[in-house]
Amino acid sequence: TLAVPWFPKSRGKVIGFVMAGMGFSSTVFLPVQTALINPGNIAPIQSNSTLGNKTAFFESPDVLDRVPTSLLWLALIYGILLGFGILVCTEKPNPNKSTAKKSSKLKDIKEAFLYLKNKGLKSRELYILFLIRFLLITLGAGIFSHWKTFSLLLSSDDRLLSMIGGIGGILNSLSRFVVGIFLDRYNFGVVMLVQFVILAADMFSIYWVGHQSFPGFCVLILLAYFLSFTHFSTVPAQILKLYPGKHNSIILGAVGLSDSFGFAALAILNKLLFTGKSSQHFLIFFSVLGAFAVIAAVLALFVRETTEDKDATENGTNNKVNGAANHAFEMSRGS
């Protein structure tokens, strides 16, 4: 949200542009990871379990021995980029804001929690957006974690799959910005409904298409990359719209807690499906993700465009009543 005050009339585009950086990262780092870990493009080993599950893993020492060193190099690269980003971040100056003292900071924190209690927790939008983000975090993380594992059953070319992931990163980055533009022009529910319905169809069909056509699978996984991560732009933008003011960051934080629950849900799914007795674990997995997209689409329809409608109506009615009463009182005094 640091960039939003600089462009208050374009929340969706600004957040989409900022979050596009996170989507673009896979375009850069997937080929880098492959070059560090598997420069020889060694194919994984496929095997069948007693339950009929097909699996594919890298077992070559030439690949496995490179993992620890590669993690150190990646940590160094991430640390340099993160440090540079922190150094260049600049908060928009507020001329009406005096130098904050420690006591005023503590007061702001207390006011923020009161805002969460009195405003956020009493509005249905907070809970709906929390559930939407929870569902989409689980869905997106599931795709990101397992698409390559599934694709290795369809193709053993690791470099080709890394290239597909890189293209997916470009689409992932572009989608956050594009959806942000749409969100500035159309209702949240409409934008979310369209993309979630398409995403659900994608998830329900990707398993079957993958076993029939590898190019068809590639198209569907790229479409999933384009649609699965837009909530990183749309949900924060909608929160800033619904809860204007200096304390909306605590609403963002409250909704952001859903990320932890989403990753926990994915861990449970992994435990149940990929270590259980199911012989069709990928089919069930993608079907569950499709169901999550359907539920998110339905929930998005119940998100209002503003939480101030009711208050504004009531205030307007009260003002009219008070105005009429004052006018009658003045007329009586004049007569």
Coordinates of C-alpha atoms in Angstrom, one line a residue:
T1 CA 0.0 0.0 0.0
L2 CA 3.0 2.3 0.1
A3 CA 2.5 3.4 -3.5
V4 CA -1.2 4.0 -3.3
P5 CA -1.1 7.4 -1.7
W6 CA 0.9 8.7 -4.6
F7 CA -1.9 7.7 -7.0
P8 CA -5.2 7.7 -5.0
K9 CA -7.4 7.7 -8.1
S10 CA -5.9 4.6 -9.6
R11 CA -5.7 2.1 -6.7
G12 CA -6.3 -1.0 -8.8
K13 CA -3.7 -0.1 -11.5
V14 CA -1.1 0.9 -8.9
I15 CA -1.4 -2.2 -6.8
G16 CA -1.6 -4.3 -9.9
F17 CA 1.6 -2.8 -11.2
V18 CA 3.4 -3.3 -7.9
M19 CA 2.2 -6.9 -7.5
A20 CA 3.1 -7.6 -11.1
G21 CA 6.7 -7.6 -9.9
M22 CA 6.1 -10.7 -7.8
G23 CA 4.4 -12.5 -10.7
F24 CA 7.4 -11.6 -13.0
S25 CA 9.8 -13.1 -10.6
S26 CA 9.1 -16.7 -11.7
T27 CA 10.0 -15.6 -15.3
V28 CA 13.4 -14.7 -14.1
F29 CA 14.1 -17.2 -11.4
L30 CA 12.7 -20.5 -12.9
P31 CA 15.4 -20.5 -15.6
V32 CA 18.0 -19.4 -13.1
Q33 CA 17.1 -22.3 -10.7
T34 CA 17.1 -24.8 -13.6
A35 CA 20.6 -23.5 -14.7
L36 CA 21.9 -23.8 -11.2
I37 CA 20.4 -27.2 -10.2
N38 CA 20.0 -29.1 -13.5
P39 CA 22.3 -27.5 -16.1
G40 CA 22.6 -30.8 -18.0
N41 CA 18.8 -31.1 -18.4
I42 CA 18.9 -34.6 -16.7
A43 CA 15.4 -36.3 -16.9
P44 CA 13.6 -37.4 -13.8
I45 CA 12.9 -41.0 -13.0
Q46 CA 9.3 -42.2 -13.3
S47 CA 8.0 -45.0 -11.2
N48 CA 4.7 -46.7 -10.4
S49 CA 3.6 -47.4 -6.8
T50 CA 1.6 -50.4 -5.7
L51 CA -1.6 -48.2 -5.8
G52 CA -1.0 -47.3 -9.5
N53 CA 0.2 -43.8 -8.8
K54 CA 2.7 -42.5 -11.2
T55 CA 5.5 -40.3 -9.8
A56 CA 8.5 -38.6 -11.2
F57 CA 11.5 -37.4 -9.2
F58 CA 15.1 -36.4 -9.7
E59 CA 17.4 -39.1 -8.3
S60 CA 20.6 -38.2 -10.1
P61 CA 23.5 -37.1 -7.7
D62 CA 24.5 -34.6 -10.3
V63 CA 21.2 -32.8 -9.6
L64 CA 20.7 -33.5 -5.9
D65 CA 24.3 -32.4 -5.0
R66 CA 23.7 -29.0 -6.5
V67 CA 20.7 -28.1 -4.4
P68 CA 22.4 -26.9 -1.2
T69 CA 24.8 -24.6 -3.1
S70 CA 22.0 -23.3 -5.3
L71 CA 19.9 -22.4 -2.3
L72 CA 22.9 -20.3 -1.0
W73 CA 23.2 -18.5 -4.3
L74 CA 19.5 -17.8 -4.5
A75 CA 19.5 -16.5 -0.9
L76 CA 22.2 -14.1 -1.7
I77 CA 20.4 -12.8 -4.8
Y78 CA 17.1 -12.4 -3.0
G79 CA 18.9 -10.6 -0.1
I80 CA 20.5 -8.1 -2.5
L81 CA 17.3 -7.4 -4.3
L82 CA 15.3 -7.1 -1.1
G83 CA 17.8 -4.7 0.5
F84 CA 17.8 -2.5 -2.6
G85 CA 14.0 -2.4 -2.6
I86 CA 13.9 -1.3 1.1
L87 CA 16.4 1.4 0.4
V88 CA 14.5 3.0 -2.5
C89 CA 11.0 2.8 -0.9
T90 CA 9.7 6.3 -0.1
E91 CA 6.5 7.2 1.8
K92 CA 4.5 10.1 0.4
P93 CA 5.1 13.1 2.7
N94 CA 2.1 14.5 4.6
P95 CA 2.4 18.3 5.1
N96 CA -0.3 18.2 7.8
K97 CA 1.5 15.6 9.8
S98 CA 3.7 16.8 12.5
T99 CA 6.7 14.9 13.8
A100 CA 5.4 11.7 15.4
K101 CA 6.4 11.1 19.0
K102 CA 6.4 7.7 20.7
S103 CA 3.1 8.4 22.5
S104 CA 1.4 9.4 19.3
K105 CA 2.6 6.2 17.7
L106 CA 1.2 4.1 20.5
K107 CA -2.1 6.1 20.2
D108 CA -2.2 5.3 16.4
I109 CA -1.8 1.6 17.2
K110 CA -4.6 1.7 19.7
E111 CA -6.8 3.6 17.3
A112 CA -6.0 1.0 14.6
F113 CA -7.2 -1.9 16.7
L114 CA -10.3 0.0 17.7
Y115 CA -11.0 0.6 14.0
L116 CA -10.6 -3.1 13.4
K117 CA -13.0 -3.9 16.2
N118 CA -15.6 -1.2 15.6
K119 CA -15.5 -1.1 11.8
G120 CA -13.8 -4.1 10.3
L121 CA -15.1 -6.9 12.4
K122 CA -18.6 -5.6 12.1
S123 CA -18.7 -5.6 8.3
R124 CA -19.4 -8.8 6.3
E125 CA -16.9 -7.7 3.6
L126 CA -13.9 -8.5 5.9
Y127 CA -15.1 -12.1 6.4
I128 CA -16.0 -12.6 2.7
L129 CA -12.7 -11.2 1.5
F130 CA -10.9 -13.3 4.1
L131 CA -12.5 -16.4 2.7
I132 CA -11.9 -15.5 -0.9
R133 CA -8.2 -14.9 -0.3
F134 CA -8.0 -18.1 1.7
L135 CA -9.5 -20.1 -1.2
L136 CA -7.3 -18.4 -3.8
I137 CA -4.1 -18.7 -1.8
T138 CA -4.8 -22.5 -1.5
L139 CA -5.6 -22.7 -5.2
G140 CA -2.7 -20.6 -6.4
A141 CA -0.1 -22.3 -4.1
G142 CA -1.5 -25.7 -5.1
I143 CA -1.0 -24.9 -8.8
F144 CA 2.4 -23.4 -8.2
S145 CA 3.5 -26.4 -6.1
H146 CA 2.2 -29.3 -8.2
W147 CA 2.0 -28.2 -11.8
K148 CA 5.6 -29.2 -12.6
T149 CA 5.3 -32.5 -10.7
F150 CA 2.3 -33.4 -12.8
S151 CA 3.9 -32.1 -16.0
L152 CA 6.9 -34.3 -15.4
L153 CA 4.6 -37.3 -16.0
L154 CA 3.8 -35.8 -19.4
S155 CA 7.2 -34.6 -20.5
S156 CA 10.7 -35.3 -19.1
D157 CA 12.3 -32.1 -20.7
D158 CA 13.1 -30.1 -17.6
R159 CA 14.3 -27.1 -19.6
L160 CA 11.1 -27.0 -21.7
L161 CA 9.0 -27.0 -18.5
S162 CA 11.1 -24.2 -17.0
M163 CA 10.5 -22.2 -20.2
I164 CA 6.8 -22.8 -19.8
G165 CA 7.0 -21.6 -16.2
G166 CA 8.9 -18.5 -17.3
I167 CA 6.1 -17.7 -19.8
G168 CA 3.6 -18.3 -17.0
G169 CA 5.4 -15.8 -14.9
I170 CA 5.0 -13.2 -17.6
L171 CA 1.3 -13.9 -17.8
N172 CA 1.1 -13.9 -14.0
S173 CA 2.7 -10.5 -13.9
L174 CA 0.6 -9.1 -16.7
S175 CA -2.7 -10.3 -15.3
R176 CA -2.3 -8.4 -12.0
F177 CA -1.9 -5.2 -13.8
V178 CA -4.7 -5.9 -16.3
V179 CA -7.2 -6.9 -13.6
G180 CA -6.2 -3.9 -11.6
I181 CA -7.3 -1.7 -14.6
F182 CA -10.6 -3.5 -14.9
L183 CA -11.2 -3.1 -11.1
D184 CA -10.9 0.6 -11.5
R185 CA -13.7 0.5 -14.1
Y186 CA -16.0 -2.3 -13.1
N187 CA -17.5 -3.8 -9.9
F188 CA -15.4 -6.2 -7.9
G189 CA -18.0 -8.9 -8.0
V190 CA -18.3 -8.9 -11.8
V191 CA -14.5 -8.9 -12.4
M192 CA -14.0 -11.8 -9.9
L193 CA -17.0 -13.8 -11.1
V194 CA -15.8 -13.9 -14.7
Q195 CA -12.2 -14.9 -14.0
F196 CA -13.2 -17.5 -11.3
V197 CA -15.7 -19.2 -13.5
I198 CA -13.0 -19.6 -16.2
L199 CA -10.5 -20.7 -13.7
A200 CA -12.9 -23.4 -12.3
A201 CA -13.4 -24.7 -15.8
D202 CA -9.6 -24.8 -16.3
M203 CA -9.1 -26.8 -13.1
F204 CA -11.8 -29.3 -13.8
S205 CA -10.4 -30.1 -17.3
I206 CA -6.7 -29.8 -16.9
Y207 CA -6.1 -33.4 -15.7
W208 CA -8.1 -34.9 -18.7
V209 CA -6.6 -32.6 -21.2
G210 CA -3.1 -33.2 -19.9
H211 CA -3.4 -37.0 -20.6
Q212 CA -4.6 -36.3 -24.1
S213 CA -2.5 -33.4 -25.3
F214 CA 0.7 -31.9 -23.8
P215 CA 0.3 -28.7 -25.8
G216 CA -3.3 -28.5 -24.5
F217 CA -2.0 -28.9 -20.9
C218 CA 0.5 -26.1 -21.5
V219 CA -2.3 -23.8 -22.6
L220 CA -4.4 -24.6 -19.6
I221 CA -1.5 -24.2 -17.1
L222 CA -0.6 -20.8 -18.7
L223 CA -4.3 -19.8 -18.4
A224 CA -4.2 -20.9 -14.7
Y225 CA -1.1 -18.7 -14.2
F226 CA -2.9 -15.8 -15.7
L227 CA -6.0 -16.1 -13.5
S228 CA -4.8 -17.7 -10.2
F229 CA -2.9 -14.8 -8.6
T230 CA -4.9 -11.7 -9.5
H231 CA -6.3 -11.6 -5.9
F232 CA -2.9 -10.1 -4.8
S233 CA -4.1 -7.0 -6.7
T234 CA -7.9 -7.1 -6.5
V235 CA -8.4 -7.9 -2.8
P236 CA -6.1 -5.2 -1.4
A237 CA -7.5 -2.7 -3.9
Q238 CA -11.1 -3.5 -2.8
I239 CA -10.1 -3.2 0.9
L240 CA -8.7 0.2 0.3
K241 CA -11.9 1.2 -1.4
L242 CA -14.2 -0.2 1.3
Y243 CA -12.1 1.0 4.3
P244 CA -10.7 4.5 3.4
G245 CA -8.5 6.3 5.9
K246 CA -5.2 5.9 7.7
H247 CA -6.2 2.7 9.5
N248 CA -7.0 0.5 6.5
S249 CA -3.6 -1.3 6.8
I250 CA -4.9 -3.2 9.8
I251 CA -7.8 -4.5 7.7
L252 CA -5.3 -5.6 5.0
G253 CA -3.3 -7.4 7.8
A254 CA -6.5 -9.1 9.1
V255 CA -7.4 -10.4 5.7
G256 CA -3.8 -11.2 5.0
L257 CA -3.9 -13.7 7.9
S258 CA -5.8 -16.0 5.5
D259 CA -2.5 -16.7 3.7
S260 CA -1.3 -18.8 6.7
F261 CA -4.6 -20.7 6.8
G262 CA -4.4 -21.2 3.0
F263 CA -0.9 -22.8 3.2
A264 CA -2.0 -24.9 6.1
A265 CA -5.0 -26.1 4.1
L266 CA -2.7 -27.0 1.2
A267 CA -0.5 -29.0 3.5
I268 CA -3.5 -30.9 4.7
L269 CA -4.5 -31.6 1.1
N270 CA -1.0 -32.8 0.3
K271 CA -1.1 -35.1 3.3
L272 CA -4.5 -36.5 2.4
L273 CA -4.1 -36.9 -1.3
F274 CA -0.4 -37.5 -2.1
T275 CA 0.4 -39.8 0.8
G276 CA -3.0 -41.6 1.1
K277 CA -4.5 -44.5 -0.8
S278 CA -6.0 -42.7 -3.7
S279 CA -4.9 -43.9 -7.1
Q280 CA -6.1 -40.7 -8.8
H281 CA -4.5 -38.1 -6.5
F282 CA -3.9 -35.4 -9.2
L283 CA -7.5 -35.8 -10.5
I284 CA -8.9 -35.3 -7.1
F285 CA -6.5 -32.5 -6.3
F286 CA -7.3 -30.4 -9.4
S287 CA -11.1 -31.0 -8.8
V288 CA -10.8 -29.7 -5.3
L289 CA -9.0 -26.6 -6.6
G290 CA -11.8 -26.1 -9.2
A291 CA -14.4 -26.3 -6.4
F292 CA -12.5 -23.6 -4.5
A293 CA -12.7 -21.4 -7.6
V294 CA -16.5 -21.9 -7.8
I295 CA -17.0 -21.0 -4.1
A296 CA -14.8 -17.9 -4.5
A297 CA -16.9 -16.8 -7.5
V298 CA -20.1 -17.1 -5.5
L299 CA -18.6 -15.2 -2.5
A300 CA -17.4 -12.4 -4.7
L301 CA -21.0 -11.5 -5.6
F302 CA -21.7 -10.6 -2.0
V303 CA -18.9 -8.0 -1.7
R304 CA -20.4 -4.5 -1.8
E305 CA -18.7 -1.7 -3.5
T306 CA -18.8 0.5 -0.4
T307 CA -19.5 0.0 3.3
E308 CA -20.7 3.6 3.6
D309 CA -24.0 3.3 1.7
K310 CA -26.1 2.6 4.7
D311 CA -24.4 5.2 6.9
A312 CA -24.6 7.8 4.1
T313 CA -28.3 7.2 3.6
E314 CA -29.1 7.4 7.3
N315 CA -27.0 10.6 7.7
G316 CA -28.7 12.1 4.6
T317 CA -32.2 11.3 6.0
N318 CA -31.2 12.8 9.4
N319 CA -29.9 15.9 7.8
K320 CA -33.1 16.4 5.8
V321 CA -35.2 15.9 9.0
N322 CA -33.1 18.3 10.9
G323 CA -33.2 20.8 8.1
A324 CA -37.0 20.7 7.9
A325 CA -37.3 21.1 11.6
N326 CA -35.0 24.1 11.7
H327 CA -36.8 25.6 8.8
A328 CA -40.2 25.2 10.6
F329 CA -38.7 26.7 13.7
E330 CA -37.5 29.8 11.8
M331 CA -40.8 30.2 10.1
S332 CA -42.6 30.1 13.5
R333 CA -40.3 32.7 14.9
G334 CA -40.8 34.9 11.9
S335 CA -44.6 34.8 12.2

